[in-house]
Amino acid sequence: MKLRNINRGLVLGGVLALGVVCYSVYDNNQFKTSKPEIEQTMRDYIADLTSANVGSSDKLKSQLTDFVNEHYADYTTSDNEYASSKSGLLEEINQAEVATQGGDITSAEYDIKEMSINKSGADGAKVIMIYNVCYDVSKGDPTFLTTNGINTMTSGNYTNSDSYEPSSSSYKAIFSYEYAEFYLLRTSDGWKIATSSDYGYGEDYTFDDNNSDSVADESKAESEIVPDSSLAESSDSEENSDSEGADSVE
């Protein structure tokens, strides 16, 4: 009798273990089929973020609000205290003095240099990106939205030129984001961003009107460099890396 009970327990345990393994394999396979959709979601996100920052300051607040409502999901729980959520971004946009800034972003280019996509939880994904954005600025130091919230350009700190006047000089502002992190959720409307953050960025300002170089040329050259090993180490065996040429928004 005891042997029979033991055998029954072993059988039930084996069946349960097999079910867990089968579900895990099924879940991972399902996620793999979702990777192209997640990748396109992130490409659309960067394109729309760049586009939302372009235009006159009187329309900027509504553009940024529409962008956040389109790409972010309602999400309140996060282990990352530095990450930005939908509600936090909307609050920042509402409080930002975008309508009184001294200049506008007139056009922009972006270049996604690297992207890794990994599973996170039952219906989530973690995406790490490296990308550049180049903004053409009419004058002054405009406010703009990043993955981590509202920022303001600081062009006056990056020139020694006596002829530079922030109130009237146009320039290019190039931002290099070397580690932007996103958590996405699968929703009834597709994949949406739960939280986004970036851990520092490089900024460079070009004031020479005769300089015709763009971030597209720089990024194409840089994208040929072997990817930073630190990013590769942060991703698991399901990492999906990719890069694209620069896209422009006007």
Tab-separated table of C-alpha atoms in Angstrom:
chain	number	residue	atom	x	y	z
A	1	MET	CA	0.000	0.000	0.000
A	2	LYS	CA	2.779	2.434	0.923
A	3	LEU	CA	4.668	1.636	-2.252
A	4	ARG	CA	1.523	2.294	-4.271
A	5	ASN	CA	1.062	5.711	-2.619
A	6	ILE	CA	4.698	6.601	-3.185
A	7	ASN	CA	4.486	5.630	-6.844
A	8	ARG	CA	1.312	7.691	-7.248
A	9	GLY	CA	3.066	10.716	-5.719
A	10	LEU	CA	6.032	10.295	-8.019
A	11	VAL	CA	3.776	10.052	-11.040
A	12	LEU	CA	1.826	13.172	-10.084
A	13	GLY	CA	5.074	15.044	-9.406
A	14	GLY	CA	6.445	13.978	-12.759
A	15	VAL	CA	3.298	15.076	-14.561
A	16	LEU	CA	3.410	18.459	-12.824
A	17	ALA	CA	7.073	18.957	-13.682
A	18	LEU	CA	6.434	18.002	-17.299
A	19	GLY	CA	3.541	20.488	-17.449
A	20	VAL	CA	5.750	23.288	-16.132
A	21	VAL	CA	8.453	22.482	-18.675
A	22	CYS	CA	5.960	22.343	-21.547
A	23	TYR	CA	4.386	25.649	-20.536
A	24	SER	CA	7.809	27.293	-20.232
A	25	VAL	CA	8.782	26.112	-23.716
A	26	TYR	CA	5.441	27.284	-25.116
A	27	ASP	CA	5.710	30.677	-23.377
A	28	ASN	CA	9.246	31.274	-24.655
A	29	ASN	CA	8.247	30.308	-28.177
A	30	GLN	CA	5.296	32.689	-28.018
A	31	PHE	CA	7.604	35.494	-26.917
A	32	LYS	CA	10.013	34.810	-29.777
A	33	THR	CA	7.172	35.300	-32.254
A	34	SER	CA	6.427	38.661	-30.563
A	35	LYS	CA	9.952	40.053	-30.979
A	36	PRO	CA	9.386	41.592	-34.441
A	37	GLU	CA	6.295	43.392	-33.122
A	38	ILE	CA	8.213	44.663	-30.070
A	39	GLU	CA	11.077	45.845	-32.252
A	40	GLN	CA	8.706	47.762	-34.528
A	41	THR	CA	6.979	49.230	-31.474
A	42	MET	CA	10.306	50.632	-30.279
A	43	ARG	CA	11.250	51.986	-33.705
A	44	ASP	CA	7.880	53.740	-33.902
A	45	TYR	CA	8.410	55.047	-30.378
A	46	ILE	CA	11.762	56.716	-31.164
A	47	ALA	CA	10.455	58.113	-34.454
A	48	ASP	CA	7.356	59.572	-32.796
A	49	LEU	CA	9.321	60.891	-29.792
A	50	THR	CA	11.674	62.744	-32.122
A	51	SER	CA	8.780	64.085	-34.190
A	52	ALA	CA	6.818	65.199	-31.112
A	53	ASN	CA	9.686	67.516	-30.100
A	54	VAL	CA	9.654	69.332	-33.454
A	55	GLY	CA	7.499	72.410	-33.935
A	56	SER	CA	6.461	75.715	-32.454
A	57	SER	CA	6.345	75.967	-28.687
A	58	ASP	CA	2.623	76.797	-28.604
A	59	LYS	CA	1.832	73.324	-29.988
A	60	LEU	CA	4.553	71.389	-28.199
A	61	LYS	CA	2.643	70.575	-25.014
A	62	SER	CA	-0.270	68.993	-26.895
A	63	GLN	CA	2.110	67.061	-29.182
A	64	LEU	CA	4.023	65.594	-26.256
A	65	THR	CA	0.818	64.747	-24.387
A	66	ASP	CA	-0.557	62.896	-27.429
A	67	PHE	CA	2.732	61.028	-27.794
A	68	VAL	CA	2.720	59.768	-24.202
A	69	ASN	CA	-0.947	58.729	-24.366
A	70	GLU	CA	-0.248	56.807	-27.572
A	71	HIS	CA	2.847	54.875	-26.495
A	72	TYR	CA	2.567	54.362	-22.728
A	73	ALA	CA	0.328	52.056	-20.691
A	74	ASP	CA	-1.150	52.934	-17.305
A	75	TYR	CA	1.335	51.446	-14.855
A	76	THR	CA	1.997	52.316	-11.224
A	77	THR	CA	4.370	49.625	-9.878
A	78	SER	CA	8.079	49.739	-10.642
A	79	ASP	CA	11.231	48.558	-8.879
A	80	ASN	CA	13.188	51.294	-10.641
A	81	GLU	CA	12.662	54.578	-8.805
A	82	TYR	CA	14.422	56.471	-11.613
A	83	ALA	CA	12.150	55.188	-14.384
A	84	SER	CA	9.445	57.363	-15.925
A	85	SER	CA	5.839	56.195	-16.179
A	86	LYS	CA	2.876	57.522	-18.134
A	87	SER	CA	1.453	59.514	-15.230
A	88	GLY	CA	4.843	60.952	-14.323
A	89	LEU	CA	5.599	62.078	-17.865
A	90	LEU	CA	2.174	63.675	-18.297
A	91	GLU	CA	2.692	65.584	-15.054
A	92	GLU	CA	6.111	66.828	-16.195
A	93	ILE	CA	4.736	67.938	-19.562
A	94	ASN	CA	1.861	69.763	-17.914
A	95	GLN	CA	4.213	71.650	-15.591
A	96	ALA	CA	6.894	72.436	-18.200
A	97	GLU	CA	7.150	76.024	-19.437
A	98	VAL	CA	7.346	74.968	-23.088
A	99	ALA	CA	5.179	77.828	-24.337
A	100	THR	CA	7.619	80.494	-23.076
A	101	GLN	CA	10.895	79.022	-24.304
A	102	GLY	CA	13.193	81.145	-26.417
A	103	GLY	CA	13.357	78.981	-29.521
A	104	ASP	CA	11.975	75.983	-31.369
A	105	ILE	CA	13.265	72.697	-32.746
A	106	THR	CA	12.747	72.995	-36.488
A	107	SER	CA	13.778	69.511	-37.647
A	108	ALA	CA	15.437	66.363	-36.355
A	109	GLU	CA	17.194	63.153	-37.257
A	110	TYR	CA	17.549	59.964	-35.222
A	111	ASP	CA	19.652	56.836	-35.503
A	112	ILE	CA	18.955	53.602	-33.619
A	113	LYS	CA	22.363	52.006	-33.287
A	114	GLU	CA	21.574	48.955	-31.177
A	115	MET	CA	18.586	47.227	-29.606
A	116	SER	CA	18.249	44.160	-27.374
A	117	ILE	CA	14.903	42.521	-26.546
A	118	ASN	CA	14.381	40.039	-23.720
A	119	LYS	CA	11.439	38.478	-21.937
A	120	SER	CA	10.426	39.995	-18.581
A	121	GLY	CA	7.642	38.314	-16.636
A	122	ALA	CA	4.561	36.614	-18.023
A	123	ASP	CA	3.451	39.379	-20.409
A	124	GLY	CA	6.377	41.774	-20.384
A	125	ALA	CA	9.573	42.599	-22.234
A	126	LYS	CA	12.755	44.465	-21.410
A	127	VAL	CA	14.364	46.507	-24.175
A	128	ILE	CA	17.768	48.210	-24.033
A	129	MET	CA	18.640	50.708	-26.753
A	130	ILE	CA	21.546	52.859	-27.920
A	131	TYR	CA	20.519	55.730	-30.180
A	132	ASN	CA	21.370	59.282	-31.277
A	133	VAL	CA	19.179	62.285	-31.990
A	134	CYS	CA	20.215	65.479	-33.783
A	135	TYR	CA	17.924	68.505	-33.433
A	136	ASP	CA	18.070	71.666	-35.546
A	137	VAL	CA	17.272	74.570	-33.233
A	138	SER	CA	16.133	78.010	-34.380
A	139	LYS	CA	17.523	79.860	-31.348
A	140	GLY	CA	17.696	79.755	-27.565
A	141	ASP	CA	17.494	76.584	-25.471
A	142	PRO	CA	14.195	74.790	-26.065
A	143	THR	CA	12.586	72.226	-23.796
A	144	PHE	CA	12.265	68.696	-25.157
A	145	LEU	CA	11.038	65.277	-24.032
A	146	THR	CA	13.363	62.304	-23.528
A	147	THR	CA	12.752	58.757	-22.338
A	148	ASN	CA	13.455	60.023	-18.828
A	149	GLY	CA	11.271	63.142	-18.835
A	150	ILE	CA	11.508	66.813	-19.743
A	151	ASN	CA	14.959	68.331	-20.383
A	152	THR	CA	16.181	71.751	-21.486
A	153	MET	CA	19.091	72.333	-23.850
A	154	THR	CA	22.195	74.073	-22.508
A	155	SER	CA	23.840	75.396	-25.653
A	156	GLY	CA	25.461	78.326	-23.861
A	157	ASN	CA	27.711	75.961	-21.917
A	158	TYR	CA	29.224	74.445	-25.046
A	159	THR	CA	30.709	77.349	-26.999
A	160	ASN	CA	33.511	79.857	-26.586
A	161	SER	CA	32.484	81.802	-29.642
A	162	ASP	CA	32.124	85.547	-29.054
A	163	SER	CA	29.563	85.735	-31.857
A	164	TYR	CA	27.186	83.180	-30.313
A	165	GLU	CA	23.967	84.734	-29.058
A	166	PRO	CA	21.444	82.251	-27.607
A	167	SER	CA	18.564	84.559	-28.453
A	168	SER	CA	19.317	84.610	-32.192
A	169	SER	CA	21.838	81.888	-33.157
A	170	SER	CA	20.681	78.678	-34.790
A	171	TYR	CA	22.585	75.449	-34.129
A	172	LYS	CA	22.509	71.653	-34.119
A	173	ALA	CA	22.150	69.766	-30.842
A	174	ILE	CA	23.302	66.140	-30.883
A	175	PHE	CA	22.334	63.824	-28.020
A	176	SER	CA	23.856	60.356	-27.647
A	177	TYR	CA	21.910	57.932	-25.471
A	178	GLU	CA	24.198	55.024	-24.626
A	179	TYR	CA	21.848	53.053	-22.359
A	180	ALA	CA	18.101	53.607	-22.557
A	181	GLU	CA	15.993	51.008	-20.765
A	182	PHE	CA	12.325	50.189	-21.353
A	183	TYR	CA	9.823	47.784	-19.835
A	184	LEU	CA	6.899	46.910	-22.092
A	185	LEU	CA	3.567	45.240	-21.411
A	186	ARG	CA	1.356	43.260	-23.754
A	187	THR	CA	-2.038	44.974	-23.810
A	188	SER	CA	-5.246	44.600	-25.793
A	189	ASP	CA	-3.908	47.407	-28.031
A	190	GLY	CA	-0.544	45.755	-28.588
A	191	TRP	CA	2.766	46.315	-26.814
A	192	LYS	CA	2.923	49.489	-24.730
A	193	ILE	CA	5.677	50.999	-22.609
A	194	ALA	CA	5.249	50.685	-18.850
A	195	THR	CA	8.417	52.557	-17.837
A	196	SER	CA	11.345	54.175	-19.623
A	197	SER	CA	14.667	55.590	-18.478
A	198	ASP	CA	18.127	56.518	-19.691
A	199	TYR	CA	21.294	56.432	-17.649
A	200	GLY	CA	23.069	59.575	-18.774
A	201	TYR	CA	23.605	60.946	-22.251
A	202	GLY	CA	26.238	62.847	-24.195
A	203	GLU	CA	25.379	66.198	-25.728
A	204	ASP	CA	27.209	68.237	-28.334
A	205	TYR	CA	26.320	71.532	-29.997
A	206	THR	CA	27.406	72.719	-33.445
A	207	PHE	CA	27.233	76.454	-34.112
A	208	ASP	CA	29.064	76.703	-37.446
A	209	ASP	CA	26.459	77.528	-40.102
A	210	ASN	CA	28.829	76.241	-42.768
A	211	ASN	CA	28.963	72.781	-41.241
A	212	SER	CA	26.715	70.577	-43.344
A	213	ASP	CA	27.472	67.346	-41.476
A	214	SER	CA	24.478	65.633	-39.926
A	215	VAL	CA	23.900	62.923	-37.398
A	216	ALA	CA	23.038	60.645	-40.303
A	217	ASP	CA	26.642	60.743	-41.564
A	218	GLU	CA	28.136	60.433	-38.086
A	219	SER	CA	25.819	57.643	-37.029
A	220	LYS	CA	26.425	55.544	-40.126
A	221	ALA	CA	30.140	55.678	-39.438
A	222	GLU	CA	29.710	54.945	-35.742
A	223	SER	CA	27.294	52.082	-36.323
A	224	GLU	CA	30.078	50.161	-38.052
A	225	ILE	CA	32.018	49.999	-34.788
A	226	VAL	CA	31.785	46.715	-32.876
A	227	PRO	CA	28.957	47.052	-30.291
A	228	ASP	CA	29.978	47.861	-26.735
A	229	SER	CA	30.581	44.619	-24.850
A	230	SER	CA	28.912	46.008	-21.734
A	231	LEU	CA	25.555	45.997	-23.509
A	232	ALA	CA	26.103	42.500	-24.823
A	233	GLU	CA	26.879	41.251	-21.304
A	234	SER	CA	23.644	42.756	-19.979
A	235	SER	CA	21.488	40.680	-22.345
A	236	ASP	CA	20.766	36.941	-22.218
A	237	SER	CA	20.989	34.365	-24.995
A	238	GLU	CA	17.739	35.631	-26.538
A	239	GLU	CA	19.269	39.016	-27.332
A	240	ASN	CA	18.222	40.552	-30.591
A	241	SER	CA	20.593	43.244	-31.840
A	242	ASP	CA	19.914	45.442	-34.816
A	243	SER	CA	20.754	48.850	-36.247
A	244	GLU	CA	19.322	51.160	-38.902
A	245	GLY	CA	20.360	54.207	-40.840
A	246	ALA	CA	19.316	57.596	-39.631
A	247	ASP	CA	15.790	58.770	-40.206
A	248	SER	CA	14.780	62.397	-40.363
A	249	VAL	CA	11.731	64.225	-39.115
A	250	GLU	CA	10.703	67.652	-40.289
